[in-house]
């Protein structure tokens, strides 16, 4: 049976980082390789989560949910269904979770992430907690665990929020995934969310897919959908600045035949939150339609996204650089930004090549503000 197409997020997610890099894919579908400078994701060394210790009074449900990468609703559901609640329940006070309670729930998360049914995982977690062995060196052979190599994503050295998001994604916990993404965007903004949480987690899912015999595609689909949802809802989450009036819009589009839009969605969200006018044309925009859009909207800048060498069109980019509008003697042209690894190292005269989302924001916002 032929191998299915590689999940789209593996190549989408490796789009914008602080340092420039590219993704290379052979014609025979061999593994994608990420070439980066000082790439923390490529390092599989796992750093401990910087979480607060559990003191004698215990921790709250919200703190425990963030620590485990689950939603508070999931914790309440586990308590009601499987009896995985705090051992001590103060009357008239919010529940507090002791170190033993936390260890039991960490084991529950470990077992469910490895593929065990929740009911069976809860039984084993409670038994091991009572026996004082929350995490055995050898997995219980009776449990339907995941394939060799474990279910944890190869995140490398990342933020604690990224690790919690990954755990929720592996469990297919949609509610927790969305809560993690929304919370990080509210606190840190779109650019930090994309570069420090979304992109590393998406890339890790793709790497896990590559090494797990076509498994984890469902994780990629779920995570991709929630990332896209969060980016589109970013103006509602952050409120956005007052819209800048009297300036030309910024035009975002994928080149003809290019279906990968997620990085452009990150650019769109960041621009909208900044209050800048932007027009998103989306995937696979025909050359004629793109040229007509430039003439009709008179943009200050155009960003063209190309994920693969086969879709990158240097003649199209050069044509847009020369496209002008307005009255004779006062004609204007857009500043064209070529984004994505498909464009390759050869420069196109008159264009810009942003190396990351932050750099792209600076390059796009400058012309729009003039």
PDB file of C-alpha atoms in Angstrom, residues 7-122:
ATOM      1  CA  UNK A   7       1.101  15.591   6.976  1.00  0.00           C
ATOM      2  CA  UNK A   8       0.889  19.199   5.941  1.00  0.00           C
ATOM      3  CA  UNK A   9       1.880  20.647   9.290  1.00  0.00           C
ATOM      4  CA  UNK A  10       5.355  19.099   9.264  1.00  0.00           C
ATOM      5  CA  UNK A  11       6.275  21.422   6.440  1.00  0.00           C
ATOM      6  CA  UNK A  12       3.959  24.248   7.457  1.00  0.00           C
ATOM      7  CA  UNK A  13       5.200  24.510  10.995  1.00  0.00           C
ATOM      8  CA  UNK A  14       8.844  24.871   9.996  1.00  0.00           C
ATOM      9  CA  UNK A  15       8.140  28.210   8.400  1.00  0.00           C
ATOM     10  CA  UNK A  16       9.004  31.104  10.674  1.00  0.00           C
ATOM     11  CA  UNK A  17      11.615  31.107  13.425  1.00  0.00           C
ATOM     12  CA  UNK A  18      13.990  33.751  14.588  1.00  0.00           C
ATOM     13  CA  UNK A  19      16.778  32.275  12.461  1.00  0.00           C
ATOM     14  CA  UNK A  20      16.273  31.583   8.762  1.00  0.00           C
ATOM     15  CA  UNK A  21      16.117  27.978   7.678  1.00  0.00           C
ATOM     16  CA  UNK A  22      14.713  25.837   4.921  1.00  0.00           C
ATOM     17  CA  UNK A  23      12.979  22.491   4.543  1.00  0.00           C
ATOM     18  CA  UNK A  24      14.168  20.040   1.889  1.00  0.00           C
ATOM     19  CA  UNK A  25      12.039  17.200   0.543  1.00  0.00           C
ATOM     20  CA  UNK A  26      13.235  14.708  -2.051  1.00  0.00           C
ATOM     21  CA  UNK A  27      11.180  13.697  -5.072  1.00  0.00           C
ATOM     22  CA  UNK A  28      10.853  10.188  -3.622  1.00  0.00           C
ATOM     23  CA  UNK A  29       9.191  11.296  -0.397  1.00  0.00           C
ATOM     24  CA  UNK A  30      12.190  10.767   1.852  1.00  0.00           C
ATOM     25  CA  UNK A  31      12.333  12.460   5.213  1.00  0.00           C
ATOM     26  CA  UNK A  32      12.228  16.207   5.448  1.00  0.00           C
ATOM     27  CA  UNK A  33      15.364  17.703   6.877  1.00  0.00           C
ATOM     28  CA  UNK A  34      15.436  20.908   8.825  1.00  0.00           C
ATOM     29  CA  UNK A  35      18.543  23.027   8.336  1.00  0.00           C
ATOM     30  CA  UNK A  36      18.861  25.644  11.026  1.00  0.00           C
ATOM     31  CA  UNK A  37      21.306  27.741  12.980  1.00  0.00           C
ATOM     32  CA  UNK A  38      21.255  27.111  16.728  1.00  0.00           C
ATOM     33  CA  UNK A  39      18.127  24.995  16.339  1.00  0.00           C
ATOM     34  CA  UNK A  40      16.765  24.090  19.805  1.00  0.00           C
ATOM     35  CA  UNK A  41      14.082  21.776  18.409  1.00  0.00           C
ATOM     36  CA  UNK A  42      16.635  19.569  16.690  1.00  0.00           C
ATOM     37  CA  UNK A  43      18.129  18.807  20.078  1.00  0.00           C
ATOM     38  CA  UNK A  44      16.205  15.941  21.652  1.00  0.00           C
ATOM     39  CA  UNK A  45      17.546  16.628  25.105  1.00  0.00           C
ATOM     40  CA  UNK A  46      14.551  17.054  27.365  1.00  0.00           C
ATOM     41  CA  UNK A  47      14.595  19.847  29.905  1.00  0.00           C
ATOM     42  CA  UNK A  48      12.581  19.556  33.095  1.00  0.00           C
ATOM     43  CA  UNK A  49       9.435  21.655  33.224  1.00  0.00           C
ATOM     44  CA  UNK A  50       9.927  24.701  35.414  1.00  0.00           C
ATOM     45  CA  UNK A  51       6.809  24.063  37.482  1.00  0.00           C
ATOM     46  CA  UNK A  52       6.197  25.148  41.014  1.00  0.00           C
ATOM     47  CA  UNK A  53       6.763  22.487  43.683  1.00  0.00           C
ATOM     48  CA  UNK A  54       3.830  21.082  45.605  1.00  0.00           C
ATOM     49  CA  UNK A  55       3.970  22.461  49.140  1.00  0.00           C
ATOM     50  CA  UNK A  56       2.280  21.117  52.239  1.00  0.00           C
ATOM     51  CA  UNK A  57      -0.972  22.898  51.436  1.00  0.00           C
ATOM     52  CA  UNK A  58      -1.124  21.359  47.979  1.00  0.00           C
ATOM     53  CA  UNK A  59      -1.843  23.097  44.671  1.00  0.00           C
ATOM     54  CA  UNK A  60      -5.059  24.303  43.102  1.00  0.00           C
ATOM     55  CA  UNK A  61      -6.931  22.571  40.314  1.00  0.00           C
ATOM     56  CA  UNK A  62      -5.935  25.274  37.841  1.00  0.00           C
ATOM     57  CA  UNK A  63      -2.239  24.935  38.686  1.00  0.00           C
ATOM     58  CA  UNK A  64      -2.425  21.167  38.435  1.00  0.00           C
ATOM     59  CA  UNK A  65      -4.191  21.373  35.067  1.00  0.00           C
ATOM     60  CA  UNK A  66      -1.426  23.593  33.674  1.00  0.00           C
ATOM     61  CA  UNK A  67       1.219  21.288  35.086  1.00  0.00           C
ATOM     62  CA  UNK A  68      -0.302  18.174  33.502  1.00  0.00           C
ATOM     63  CA  UNK A  69      -1.393  19.747  30.234  1.00  0.00           C
ATOM     64  CA  UNK A  70      -5.075  18.965  30.734  1.00  0.00           C
ATOM     65  CA  UNK A  71      -8.118  21.145  31.281  1.00  0.00           C
ATOM     66  CA  UNK A  72      -9.712  21.617  34.728  1.00  0.00           C
ATOM     67  CA  UNK A  73     -12.832  20.037  33.241  1.00  0.00           C
ATOM     68  CA  UNK A  74     -10.834  16.888  32.473  1.00  0.00           C
ATOM     69  CA  UNK A  75      -9.627  16.696  36.092  1.00  0.00           C
ATOM     70  CA  UNK A  76     -13.179  17.006  37.377  1.00  0.00           C
ATOM     71  CA  UNK A  77     -14.330  14.359  34.910  1.00  0.00           C
ATOM     72  CA  UNK A  78     -11.584  11.942  36.030  1.00  0.00           C
ATOM     73  CA  UNK A  79     -12.601  12.538  39.639  1.00  0.00           C
ATOM     74  CA  UNK A  80     -16.284  11.849  38.968  1.00  0.00           C
ATOM     75  CA  UNK A  81     -15.781   8.867  36.655  1.00  0.00           C
ATOM     76  CA  UNK A  82     -12.723   7.127  38.091  1.00  0.00           C
ATOM     77  CA  UNK A  83     -12.269   8.483  41.596  1.00  0.00           C
ATOM     78  CA  UNK A  84      -9.021  10.276  40.758  1.00  0.00           C
ATOM     79  CA  UNK A  85      -9.680  13.162  43.107  1.00  0.00           C
ATOM     80  CA  UNK A  86      -7.709  14.647  45.989  1.00  0.00           C
ATOM     81  CA  UNK A  87      -7.371  12.364  48.980  1.00  0.00           C
ATOM     82  CA  UNK A  88      -8.290  15.202  51.356  1.00  0.00           C
ATOM     83  CA  UNK A  89     -11.242  17.453  50.583  1.00  0.00           C
ATOM     84  CA  UNK A  90     -11.511  20.472  52.928  1.00  0.00           C
ATOM     85  CA  UNK A  91     -15.110  21.368  53.715  1.00  0.00           C
ATOM     86  CA  UNK A  92     -16.182  24.677  52.237  1.00  0.00           C
ATOM     87  CA  UNK A  93     -12.866  25.274  50.486  1.00  0.00           C
ATOM     88  CA  UNK A  94     -11.524  24.728  46.994  1.00  0.00           C
ATOM     89  CA  UNK A  95      -9.931  21.361  46.483  1.00  0.00           C
ATOM     90  CA  UNK A  96      -6.170  21.147  46.931  1.00  0.00           C
ATOM     91  CA  UNK A  97      -3.963  18.454  45.445  1.00  0.00           C
ATOM     92  CA  UNK A  98      -1.125  16.934  47.464  1.00  0.00           C
ATOM     93  CA  UNK A  99       2.154  15.579  46.101  1.00  0.00           C
ATOM     94  CA  UNK A 100       0.710  12.041  46.180  1.00  0.00           C
ATOM     95  CA  UNK A 101      -2.390  13.196  44.280  1.00  0.00           C
ATOM     96  CA  UNK A 102      -0.200  14.848  41.669  1.00  0.00           C
ATOM     97  CA  UNK A 103       1.934  11.727  41.258  1.00  0.00           C
ATOM     98  CA  UNK A 104      -1.194   9.624  40.708  1.00  0.00           C
ATOM     99  CA  UNK A 105      -2.508  11.965  38.038  1.00  0.00           C
ATOM    100  CA  UNK A 106       0.877  12.190  36.333  1.00  0.00           C
ATOM    101  CA  UNK A 107       0.765   8.401  36.052  1.00  0.00           C
ATOM    102  CA  UNK A 108      -2.762   8.634  34.648  1.00  0.00           C
ATOM    103  CA  UNK A 109      -1.541  11.069  31.989  1.00  0.00           C
ATOM    104  CA  UNK A 110       1.457   8.901  31.177  1.00  0.00           C
ATOM    105  CA  UNK A 111      -0.666   5.795  30.679  1.00  0.00           C
ATOM    106  CA  UNK A 112      -3.378   7.470  28.594  1.00  0.00           C
ATOM    107  CA  UNK A 113      -0.756   9.174  26.421  1.00  0.00           C
ATOM    108  CA  UNK A 114       0.795   5.749  25.850  1.00  0.00           C
ATOM    109  CA  UNK A 115      -2.527   4.416  24.570  1.00  0.00           C
ATOM    110  CA  UNK A 116      -4.179   2.838  27.606  1.00  0.00           C
ATOM    111  CA  UNK A 117      -7.986   3.189  27.883  1.00  0.00           C
ATOM    112  CA  UNK A 118      -8.841   5.843  30.500  1.00  0.00           C
ATOM    113  CA  UNK A 119     -10.703   3.434  32.783  1.00  0.00           C
ATOM    114  CA  UNK A 120      -7.874   0.912  32.853  1.00  0.00           C
ATOM    115  CA  UNK A 121      -5.279   3.652  33.184  1.00  0.00           C
ATOM    116  CA  UNK A 122      -7.133   5.080  36.185  1.00  0.00           C
TER     117      UNK A 122
END
